[in-house]
PDB file of C-alpha atoms in Angstrom:
ATOM      1  CA  SER X  56      18.584 -21.351 -12.657  1.00  0.00           C
ATOM      2  CA  THR X  57      20.224 -21.820 -16.008  1.00  0.00           C
ATOM      3  CA  PHE X  58      22.682 -24.673 -16.647  1.00  0.00           C
ATOM      4  CA  ILE X  59      25.885 -23.230 -18.122  1.00  0.00           C
ATOM      5  CA  GLY X  60      28.085 -26.314 -18.428  1.00  0.00           C
ATOM      6  CA  ALA X  61      29.984 -29.126 -16.735  1.00  0.00           C
ATOM      7  CA  ARG X  62      33.587 -30.193 -16.430  1.00  0.00           C
ATOM      8  CA  GLY X  63      35.025 -33.350 -15.013  1.00  0.00           C
ATOM      9  CA  SER X  64      38.042 -35.630 -14.812  1.00  0.00           C
ATOM     10  CA  VAL X  65      37.116 -38.040 -17.614  1.00  0.00           C
ATOM     11  CA  TYR X  66      39.813 -36.920 -20.095  1.00  0.00           C
ATOM     12  CA  ASP X  67      43.574 -36.924 -19.487  1.00  0.00           C
ATOM     13  CA  GLU X  68      45.128 -34.072 -21.457  1.00  0.00           C
ATOM     14  CA  GLU X  69      48.729 -35.398 -21.007  1.00  0.00           C
ATOM     15  CA  THR X  70      48.068 -38.743 -22.592  1.00  0.00           C
ATOM     16  CA  GLY X  71      45.093 -37.824 -24.725  1.00  0.00           C
ATOM     17  CA  TYR X  72      43.245 -40.825 -23.395  1.00  0.00           C
ATOM     18  CA  GLU X  73      39.740 -40.891 -22.053  1.00  0.00           C
ATOM     19  CA  TYR X  74      39.518 -42.305 -18.551  1.00  0.00           C
ATOM     20  CA  VAL X  75      37.788 -45.626 -18.371  1.00  0.00           C
ATOM     21  CA  GLY X  76      38.138 -47.119 -14.952  1.00  0.00           C
ATOM     22  CA  THR X  77      36.462 -48.149 -11.773  1.00  0.00           C
ATOM     23  CA  ASP X  78      37.477 -45.191  -9.595  1.00  0.00           C
ATOM     24  CA  ASP X  79      35.065 -42.375  -8.754  1.00  0.00           C
ATOM     25  CA  ILE X  80      34.895 -39.495 -11.212  1.00  0.00           C
ATOM     26  CA  THR X  81      34.237 -35.917 -10.052  1.00  0.00           C
ATOM     27  CA  ILE X  82      32.062 -33.794 -12.318  1.00  0.00           C
ATOM     28  CA  ILE X  83      31.422 -30.163 -11.413  1.00  0.00           C
ATOM     29  CA  TYR X  84      28.248 -28.558 -12.728  1.00  0.00           C
ATOM     30  CA  SER X  85      27.830 -24.778 -13.006  1.00  0.00           C
ATOM     31  CA  TRP X  86      24.561 -22.909 -12.724  1.00  0.00           C
ATOM     32  CA  ASN X  87      23.609 -19.245 -13.020  1.00  0.00           C
ATOM     33  CA  ARG X  88      20.885 -17.911 -10.736  1.00  0.00           C
ATOM     34  CA  VAL X  89      18.124 -16.505 -12.903  1.00  0.00           C
ATOM     35  CA  PRO X  90      16.374 -13.459 -11.427  1.00  0.00           C
ATOM     36  CA  VAL X  91      12.709 -13.919 -10.549  1.00  0.00           C
ATOM     37  CA  ARG X  92      10.458 -11.060 -11.674  1.00  0.00           C
ATOM     38  CA  ILE X  93       8.426  -9.352  -8.949  1.00  0.00           C
ATOM     39  CA  THR X  94       5.635  -6.925  -9.805  1.00  0.00           C
ATOM     40  CA  THR X  95       4.039  -4.605  -7.241  1.00  0.00           C
ATOM     41  CA  THR X  96       0.729  -2.848  -7.989  1.00  0.00           C
ATOM     42  CA  TYR X  97      -1.879  -1.054  -5.871  1.00  0.00           C
ATOM     43  CA  THR X  98      -5.684  -1.090  -5.907  1.00  0.00           C
ATOM     44  CA  GLY X  99      -8.525   0.848  -4.301  1.00  0.00           C
ATOM     45  CA  ASP X 100      -8.278   4.543  -3.405  1.00  0.00           C
ATOM     46  CA  VAL X 101      -4.586   4.814  -4.215  1.00  0.00           C
ATOM     47  CA  PRO X 102      -2.680   7.800  -2.736  1.00  0.00           C
ATOM     48  CA  ALA X 103      -0.391   9.923  -4.893  1.00  0.00           C
ATOM     49  CA  GLY X 104       2.945   8.239  -5.477  1.00  0.00           C
ATOM     50  CA  TYR X 105       1.549   4.694  -5.504  1.00  0.00           C
ATOM     51  CA  GLU X 106      -0.229   4.774  -8.892  1.00  0.00           C
ATOM     52  CA  SER X 107       2.399   3.062 -11.014  1.00  0.00           C
ATOM     53  CA  THR X 108       3.415  -0.568 -11.262  1.00  0.00           C
ATOM     54  CA  GLU X 109       6.895  -1.349  -9.973  1.00  0.00           C
ATOM     55  CA  ASP X 110       8.959  -4.190 -11.451  1.00  0.00           C
ATOM     56  CA  TRP X 111      11.998  -5.579  -9.673  1.00  0.00           C
ATOM     57  CA  SER X 112      13.709  -8.922  -9.175  1.00  0.00           C
ATOM     58  CA  LYS X 113      15.245 -11.248  -6.630  1.00  0.00           C
ATOM     59  CA  SER X 114      16.924 -14.616  -6.958  1.00  0.00           C
ATOM     60  CA  TYR X 115      15.573 -18.043  -6.094  1.00  0.00           C
ATOM     61  CA  ASN X 116      15.526 -18.686  -2.326  1.00  0.00           C
ATOM     62  CA  ASP X 117      16.053 -14.980  -1.483  1.00  0.00           C
ATOM     63  CA  THR X 118      13.786 -13.541   1.199  1.00  0.00           C
ATOM     64  CA  PHE X 119      12.417 -10.051   1.758  1.00  0.00           C
ATOM     65  CA  THR X 120       9.861  -8.387   4.010  1.00  0.00           C
ATOM     66  CA  LEU X 121       6.834  -6.395   2.911  1.00  0.00           C
ATOM     67  CA  THR X 122       6.270  -3.451   5.224  1.00  0.00           C
ATOM     68  CA  THR X 123       2.987  -1.654   5.789  1.00  0.00           C
ATOM     69  CA  PRO X 124       3.081   1.758   4.127  1.00  0.00           C
ATOM     70  CA  THR X 125       1.399   4.750   5.767  1.00  0.00           C
ATOM     71  CA  GLU X 126      -0.049   7.791   4.079  1.00  0.00           C
ATOM     72  CA  GLU X 127      -2.051  10.609   5.665  1.00  0.00           C
ATOM     73  CA  GLY X 128      -5.745  10.293   4.862  1.00  0.00           C
ATOM     74  CA  TYR X 129      -5.538   6.651   3.754  1.00  0.00           C
ATOM     75  CA  THR X 130      -5.697   3.223   5.372  1.00  0.00           C
ATOM     76  CA  PHE X 131      -3.559   0.430   3.963  1.00  0.00           C
ATOM     77  CA  LYS X 132      -5.720  -2.709   3.885  1.00  0.00           C
ATOM     78  CA  GLY X 133      -2.958  -5.259   3.274  1.00  0.00           C
ATOM     79  CA  TRP X 134      -0.929  -7.245   0.770  1.00  0.00           C
ATOM     80  CA  THR X 135      -1.908 -10.082  -1.555  1.00  0.00           C
ATOM     81  CA  VAL X 136       1.037 -12.192  -2.742  1.00  0.00           C
ATOM     82  CA  GLU X 137       0.803 -14.715  -5.572  1.00  0.00           C
ATOM     83  CA  GLY X 138       3.590 -16.973  -6.865  1.00  0.00           C
ATOM     84  CA  ALA X 139       5.908 -16.871  -3.838  1.00  0.00           C
ATOM     85  CA  ALA X 140       7.418 -20.084  -2.506  1.00  0.00           C
ATOM     86  CA  GLU X 141       6.351 -18.924   0.971  1.00  0.00           C
ATOM     87  CA  TYR X 142       4.473 -15.897   2.318  1.00  0.00           C
ATOM     88  CA  ASP X 143       3.697 -15.124   5.964  1.00  0.00           C
ATOM     89  CA  ALA X 144       1.009 -12.432   6.047  1.00  0.00           C
ATOM     90  CA  ALA X 145       1.536 -11.833   9.777  1.00  0.00           C
ATOM     91  CA  THR X 146       5.204 -10.864   9.379  1.00  0.00           C
ATOM     92  CA  GLY X 147       5.252  -9.821   5.711  1.00  0.00           C
ATOM     93  CA  ASN X 148       8.112 -12.259   5.014  1.00  0.00           C
ATOM     94  CA  VAL X 149       8.313 -13.538   1.428  1.00  0.00           C
ATOM     95  CA  LYS X 150      10.540 -16.353   0.150  1.00  0.00           C
ATOM     96  CA  VAL X 151      11.256 -16.344  -3.578  1.00  0.00           C
ATOM     97  CA  GLY X 152      10.596 -19.531  -5.524  1.00  0.00           C
ATOM     98  CA  VAL X 153      10.969 -20.166  -9.243  1.00  0.00           C
ATOM     99  CA  ASP X 154       7.745 -18.443 -10.357  1.00  0.00           C
ATOM    100  CA  ALA X 155       7.191 -14.741 -10.967  1.00  0.00           C
ATOM    101  CA  ILE X 156       5.631 -13.012  -7.963  1.00  0.00           C
ATOM    102  CA  ALA X 157       2.687 -10.623  -8.157  1.00  0.00           C
ATOM    103  CA  ILE X 158       2.246  -8.378  -5.112  1.00  0.00           C
ATOM    104  CA  THR X 159      -0.863  -6.214  -4.746  1.00  0.00           C
ATOM    105  CA  GLY X 160      -1.346  -3.601  -2.040  1.00  0.00           C
ATOM    106  CA  ALA X 161      -4.875  -2.390  -1.258  1.00  0.00           C
ATOM    107  CA  TRP X 162      -5.652   1.159  -0.087  1.00  0.00           C
ATOM    108  CA  GLU X 163      -8.800   2.845   1.172  1.00  0.00           C
ATOM    109  CA  ILE X 164      -9.365   6.571   1.573  1.00  0.00           C
ATOM    110  CA  ASN X 165     -10.409   7.650   5.075  1.00  0.00           C
ATOM    111  CA  LYS X 166     -13.846   9.229   5.500  1.00  0.00           C
ATOM    112  CA  HIS X 167     -15.086  11.442   8.306  1.00  0.00           C
ATOM    113  CA  ASP X 168     -18.125  13.522   9.237  1.00  0.00           C
ATOM    114  CA  VAL X 169     -18.762  17.251   9.087  1.00  0.00           C
ATOM    115  CA  ILE X 170     -20.955  18.161  12.073  1.00  0.00           C
ATOM    116  CA  TYR X 171     -22.815  21.463  12.383  1.00  0.00           C
ATOM    117  CA  MET X 172     -23.573  22.546  15.963  1.00  0.00           C
ATOM    118  CA  VAL X 173     -25.849  25.440  16.907  1.00  0.00           C
ATOM    119  CA  ASP X 174     -25.751  26.528  20.534  1.00  0.00           C
ATOM    120  CA  GLY X 175     -24.166  23.172  21.473  1.00  0.00           C
ATOM    121  CA  VAL X 176     -26.846  21.053  19.781  1.00  0.00           C
ATOM    122  CA  GLU X 177     -26.273  19.100  16.590  1.00  0.00           C
ATOM    123  CA  TYR X 178     -28.054  20.869  13.742  1.00  0.00           C
ATOM    124  CA  ALA X 179     -26.830  18.831  10.742  1.00  0.00           C
ATOM    125  CA  ARG X 180     -24.307  16.149   9.846  1.00  0.00           C
ATOM    126  CA  VAL X 181     -22.700  15.275   6.527  1.00  0.00           C
ATOM    127  CA  GLU X 182     -21.398  11.719   6.828  1.00  0.00           C
ATOM    128  CA  ASP X 183     -18.524   9.934   5.111  1.00  0.00           C
ATOM    129  CA  VAL X 184     -16.737  12.873   3.507  1.00  0.00           C
ATOM    130  CA  ALA X 185     -13.551  11.568   1.892  1.00  0.00           C
ATOM    131  CA  TYR X 186     -10.176  12.940   2.948  1.00  0.00           C
ATOM    132  CA  GLY X 187      -9.063  15.757   0.634  1.00  0.00           C
ATOM    133  CA  THR X 188     -12.575  16.594  -0.604  1.00  0.00           C
ATOM    134  CA  PRO X 189     -13.431  20.309  -0.876  1.00  0.00           C
ATOM    135  CA  VAL X 190     -16.224  21.127   1.613  1.00  0.00           C
ATOM    136  CA  THR X 191     -18.548  24.092   1.181  1.00  0.00           C
ATOM    137  CA  VAL X 192     -19.911  25.288   4.525  1.00  0.00           C
ATOM    138  CA  LEU X 193     -23.689  25.706   4.794  1.00  0.00           C
ATOM    139  CA  ASP X 194     -25.174  29.146   4.278  1.00  0.00           C
ATOM    140  CA  ASP X 195     -25.935  31.115   7.433  1.00  0.00           C
ATOM    141  CA  LEU X 196     -29.210  30.212   9.072  1.00  0.00           C
ATOM    142  CA  VAL X 197     -32.207  32.525   9.126  1.00  0.00           C
ATOM    143  CA  GLU X 198     -35.004  32.463  11.676  1.00  0.00           C
ATOM    144  CA  ALA X 199     -37.528  35.155  12.570  1.00  0.00           C
ATOM    145  CA  GLY X 200     -36.682  37.007  15.785  1.00  0.00           C
ATOM    146  CA  LYS X 201     -33.092  35.675  15.949  1.00  0.00           C
ATOM    147  CA  ASP X 202     -29.725  36.710  14.616  1.00  0.00           C
ATOM    148  CA  PHE X 203     -27.332  33.974  13.564  1.00  0.00           C
ATOM    149  CA  SER X 204     -23.661  34.513  14.509  1.00  0.00           C
ATOM    150  CA  GLY X 205     -22.399  32.739  11.393  1.00  0.00           C
ATOM    151  CA  TRP X 206     -20.321  29.574  11.224  1.00  0.00           C
ATOM    152  CA  ASP X 207     -16.889  29.535  12.851  1.00  0.00           C
ATOM    153  CA  LYS X 208     -15.302  27.932   9.761  1.00  0.00           C
ATOM    154  CA  THR X 209     -15.229  28.825   6.091  1.00  0.00           C
ATOM    155  CA  ASP X 210     -14.964  26.436   3.114  1.00  0.00           C
ATOM    156  CA  PHE X 211     -12.123  23.943   3.608  1.00  0.00           C
ATOM    157  CA  THR X 212     -10.527  20.725   2.395  1.00  0.00           C
ATOM    158  CA  MET X 213     -11.559  17.686   4.447  1.00  0.00           C
ATOM    159  CA  PRO X 214      -8.789  16.687   6.890  1.00  0.00           C
ATOM    160  CA  ASP X 215      -8.227  13.189   8.264  1.00  0.00           C
ATOM    161  CA  GLU X 216     -10.651  13.685  11.166  1.00  0.00           C
ATOM    162  CA  ASP X 217     -14.226  14.744  11.926  1.00  0.00           C
ATOM    163  CA  VAL X 218     -14.844  18.486  11.672  1.00  0.00           C
ATOM    164  CA  ILE X 219     -17.191  20.363  13.999  1.00  0.00           C
ATOM    165  CA  ILE X 220     -18.537  23.700  12.787  1.00  0.00           C
ATOM    166  CA  ASN X 221     -20.164  25.916  15.399  1.00  0.00           C
ATOM    167  CA  GLY X 222     -22.703  28.699  15.221  1.00  0.00           C
ATOM    168  CA  SER X 223     -25.084  30.359  17.658  1.00  0.00           C
ATOM    169  CA  TRP X 224     -28.296  32.316  17.836  1.00  0.00           C
ATOM    170  CA  THR X 225     -28.868  35.647  19.540  1.00  0.00           C
ATOM    171  CA  ILE X 226     -32.476  36.420  20.365  1.00  0.00           C
ATOM    172  CA  ASN X 227     -33.614  39.847  19.241  1.00  0.00           C
ATOM    173  CA  ASN X 228     -35.126  41.905  22.025  1.00  0.00           C
ATOM    174  CA  PHE X 229     -37.732  44.308  20.682  1.00  0.00           C
ATOM    175  CA  THR X 230     -38.571  47.121  23.041  1.00  0.00           C
TER     176      THR X 230
END
């Protein structure tokens, strides 16, 4: 807060005399609430739309609640709050003190597996493919005396789940 002045009953404008006595004197002080700067930034694998720093303000003793953002393909790992008078991580409640507040949100990109199955049996697995990554499907398999049906998927962008790609063999019958 910023002190902006005081006024009181120590001067009598009618008589021009300053009050000097034994009675109580009332003095009224005035204060302005100074906004407290709050900065929000994000770290880790940050989804689109969360890249920039956001500055905003609240006044001393104000409260607000941090909510958990959601974004397809990403996991929000939590908030770090520095400079707040009080912060309850379980509820996200923040009480503003006199110091600037720095809020950091941490993100992590989700990763899943691409699993190749041939005739119901796992043939290959590519682990920990990040959400949104372009995936090139393996070339068709070749084995003497068998025809491969091909894979049931073509190249794709990794979704937010495991992907199973199927293929099968047909045995050549030579007569």
